[in-house]
């Protein structure tokens, strides 16, 4: 019978424990876990334009907007990837000359979460920096935001540089 060196056995057990923790800790922390994936957004419509009916404290853009398509993924670590297609001014009577165009050269994204602060329900809105948008309303963002913990029922908004929303997750 062959005898096992006790020091070698302890070293192997310790190495196994370190490898196990390295695999388990990211899963526990939520790294890379998808918390919201979407293939549609809706443009701001009356009565949500302006400040009359904000959603989670975010006012709508001043005119109605329409969107052809959007795809996005939000991960638990705050990584947001968002592709916006055809986000333009919708038909309206206020300024018909702008219909079908995007007059805003840069958009932002805002992630809105319901969270908990000292046992009290709260809304937390976190914003990205500016990202370029075409006159036809196409844009891409790939960034990371600092999400609250927990981030319950997240909504992603595409906004103006000042934070008025033009499109939001939903249908």
Short mmCIF file of C-alpha atoms in Angstrom, two decimals:
data_model
loop_
_atom_site.label_atom_id
_atom_site.label_comp_id
_atom_site.label_asym_id
_atom_site.label_seq_id
_atom_site.Cartn_x
_atom_site.Cartn_y
_atom_site.Cartn_z
CA UNK A 1 0.00 0.00 0.00
CA UNK A 2 1.24 3.43 -0.88
CA UNK A 3 1.24 6.10 1.76
CA UNK A 4 -0.06 9.63 0.92
CA UNK A 5 1.98 12.59 2.09
CA UNK A 6 -0.27 14.57 4.53
CA UNK A 7 1.22 17.93 3.44
CA UNK A 8 0.43 17.13 -0.20
CA UNK A 9 -3.12 16.14 0.71
CA UNK A 10 -3.68 19.43 2.61
CA UNK A 11 -2.26 21.42 -0.32
CA UNK A 12 -4.59 19.62 -2.78
CA UNK A 13 -7.64 20.25 -0.58
CA UNK A 14 -6.72 23.93 -0.18
CA UNK A 15 -6.23 24.33 -3.94
CA UNK A 16 -9.59 22.67 -4.60
CA UNK A 17 -11.28 25.03 -2.15
CA UNK A 18 -9.73 28.10 -3.81
CA UNK A 19 -10.83 26.94 -7.27
CA UNK A 20 -14.36 26.22 -5.98
CA UNK A 21 -14.65 29.69 -4.44
CA UNK A 22 -13.40 31.34 -7.62
CA UNK A 23 -16.22 29.63 -9.53
CA UNK A 24 -18.95 30.24 -6.94
CA UNK A 25 -18.26 33.88 -5.93
CA UNK A 26 -19.01 35.49 -9.34
CA UNK A 27 -22.29 33.57 -9.55
CA UNK A 28 -23.30 34.73 -6.09
CA UNK A 29 -22.35 38.35 -6.87
CA UNK A 30 -24.44 38.26 -10.05
CA UNK A 31 -21.64 38.92 -12.50
CA UNK A 32 -22.87 38.41 -16.06
CA UNK A 33 -26.40 37.42 -15.00
CA UNK A 34 -29.04 38.91 -17.31
CA UNK A 35 -31.73 40.81 -15.40
CA UNK A 36 -33.49 42.37 -18.40
CA UNK A 37 -33.46 41.40 -22.07
CA UNK A 38 -35.75 43.13 -24.52
CA UNK A 39 -36.53 43.27 -28.23
CA UNK A 40 -38.94 46.17 -28.20
CA UNK A 41 -39.38 49.69 -26.86
CA UNK A 42 -42.24 52.14 -27.15
CA UNK A 43 -41.92 55.82 -28.07
CA UNK A 44 -43.30 58.49 -25.77
CA UNK A 45 -46.93 59.27 -26.57
CA UNK A 46 -49.52 61.73 -25.33
CA UNK A 47 -50.37 61.98 -22.43
CA UNK A 48 -46.78 61.13 -21.38
CA UNK A 49 -45.13 64.01 -23.25
CA UNK A 50 -43.78 66.78 -21.06
CA UNK A 51 -44.06 66.86 -17.30
CA UNK A 52 -47.75 65.97 -16.82
CA UNK A 53 -47.26 62.21 -16.29
CA UNK A 54 -43.66 61.28 -15.53
CA UNK A 55 -42.74 57.61 -15.25
CA UNK A 56 -40.57 56.91 -12.20
CA UNK A 57 -39.78 60.59 -11.99
CA UNK A 58 -38.69 60.90 -15.63
CA UNK A 59 -40.58 63.38 -17.81
CA UNK A 60 -41.49 62.53 -21.39
CA UNK A 61 -40.03 64.36 -24.37
CA UNK A 62 -41.91 67.47 -25.48
CA UNK A 63 -43.31 65.81 -28.63
CA UNK A 64 -44.48 62.26 -29.37
CA UNK A 65 -41.75 59.90 -30.61
CA UNK A 66 -41.93 56.64 -32.59
CA UNK A 67 -39.41 53.82 -32.73
CA UNK A 68 -38.93 51.15 -35.40
CA UNK A 69 -37.02 48.73 -33.20
CA UNK A 70 -34.70 48.19 -30.27
CA UNK A 71 -32.78 45.34 -28.70
CA UNK A 72 -30.98 45.38 -25.40
CA UNK A 73 -29.55 43.46 -22.50
CA UNK A 74 -28.99 44.64 -18.93
CA UNK A 75 -26.84 42.51 -16.68
CA UNK A 76 -26.78 42.41 -12.89
CA UNK A 77 -23.31 43.96 -12.87
CA UNK A 78 -24.73 47.06 -14.64
CA UNK A 79 -23.48 46.27 -18.13
CA UNK A 80 -25.97 47.67 -20.66
CA UNK A 81 -25.93 47.02 -24.39
CA UNK A 82 -28.62 48.76 -26.40
CA UNK A 83 -29.30 49.11 -30.13
CA UNK A 84 -31.93 51.65 -31.17
CA UNK A 85 -33.37 51.79 -34.72
CA UNK A 86 -35.50 54.59 -36.14
CA UNK A 87 -36.22 56.64 -32.99
CA UNK A 88 -37.82 59.73 -34.57
CA UNK A 89 -40.46 62.38 -33.98
CA UNK A 90 -43.94 60.88 -34.49
CA UNK A 91 -46.74 62.65 -36.39
CA UNK A 92 -47.93 65.67 -34.40
CA UNK A 93 -49.66 68.99 -34.96
CA UNK A 94 -47.12 71.09 -33.05
CA UNK A 95 -44.20 70.75 -35.45
CA UNK A 96 -45.03 68.69 -38.56
CA UNK A 97 -41.71 69.63 -40.21
CA UNK A 98 -39.82 67.41 -37.73
CA UNK A 99 -41.94 64.28 -38.30
CA UNK A 100 -39.80 61.27 -39.22
CA UNK A 101 -36.52 62.86 -38.11
CA UNK A 102 -34.30 62.83 -35.06
CA UNK A 103 -33.16 66.41 -34.35
CA UNK A 104 -31.12 65.34 -31.28
CA UNK A 105 -27.45 64.46 -32.04
CA UNK A 106 -26.91 62.54 -28.77
CA UNK A 107 -29.07 60.29 -26.65
CA UNK A 108 -28.57 58.94 -23.14
CA UNK A 109 -29.94 55.83 -21.51
CA UNK A 110 -31.44 55.80 -18.03
CA UNK A 111 -31.94 52.57 -16.10
CA UNK A 112 -34.71 52.88 -13.51
CA UNK A 113 -34.92 50.36 -10.69
CA UNK A 114 -37.22 49.95 -7.75
CA UNK A 115 -34.99 49.35 -4.74
CA UNK A 116 -34.91 49.41 -0.94
CA UNK A 117 -33.25 52.02 1.28
CA UNK A 118 -33.33 51.32 5.02
CA UNK A 119 -36.49 49.25 4.61
CA UNK A 120 -38.26 51.87 2.48
CA UNK A 121 -39.23 51.37 -1.16
CA UNK A 122 -37.40 53.80 -3.44
CA UNK A 123 -36.87 54.54 -7.13
CA UNK A 124 -33.28 54.79 -8.31
CA UNK A 125 -32.53 56.20 -11.79
CA UNK A 126 -28.99 55.84 -13.12
CA UNK A 127 -27.86 57.49 -16.33
CA UNK A 128 -25.25 56.71 -18.94
CA UNK A 129 -23.12 59.31 -20.64
CA UNK A 130 -24.11 60.68 -24.04
CA UNK A 131 -23.92 58.47 -27.11
CA UNK A 132 -24.21 59.56 -30.74
CA UNK A 133 -27.48 59.21 -32.65
CA UNK A 134 -28.07 59.58 -36.37
CA UNK A 135 -30.69 61.89 -37.91
CA UNK A 136 -32.63 58.72 -38.75
CA UNK A 137 -32.73 57.76 -35.06
CA UNK A 138 -30.19 54.94 -34.95
CA UNK A 139 -27.83 54.57 -31.98
CA UNK A 140 -25.75 51.99 -30.14
CA UNK A 141 -24.58 52.00 -26.56
CA UNK A 142 -22.30 49.58 -24.78
CA UNK A 143 -21.51 50.75 -21.25
CA UNK A 144 -21.78 49.94 -17.57
CA UNK A 145 -23.87 51.80 -14.98
CA UNK A 146 -23.84 51.47 -11.20
CA UNK A 147 -27.07 49.67 -10.32
CA UNK A 148 -28.59 49.73 -6.84
CA UNK A 149 -28.95 46.48 -4.95
CA UNK A 150 -31.55 45.22 -5.31
CA UNK A 151 -32.60 46.40 -8.77
CA UNK A 152 -36.24 45.34 -8.98
CA UNK A 153 -38.39 45.74 -12.13
CA UNK A 154 -35.83 47.61 -14.23
CA UNK A 155 -36.97 49.91 -17.05
CA UNK A 156 -34.56 51.22 -19.67
CA UNK A 157 -35.29 54.64 -21.15
CA UNK A 158 -33.66 56.35 -24.14
CA UNK A 159 -33.57 60.04 -23.26
CA UNK A 160 -32.49 63.46 -24.40
CA UNK A 161 -29.20 64.84 -23.06
CA UNK A 162 -31.25 66.56 -20.33
CA UNK A 163 -33.09 63.35 -19.36
CA UNK A 164 -36.56 63.57 -20.97
CA UNK A 165 -37.51 60.13 -22.27
CA UNK A 166 -38.16 59.38 -25.96
CA UNK A 167 -38.50 55.56 -25.72
CA UNK A 168 -38.84 53.02 -22.90
CA UNK A 169 -38.82 49.26 -22.55
CA UNK A 170 -42.30 47.93 -22.93
CA UNK A 171 -44.72 47.38 -25.74
#
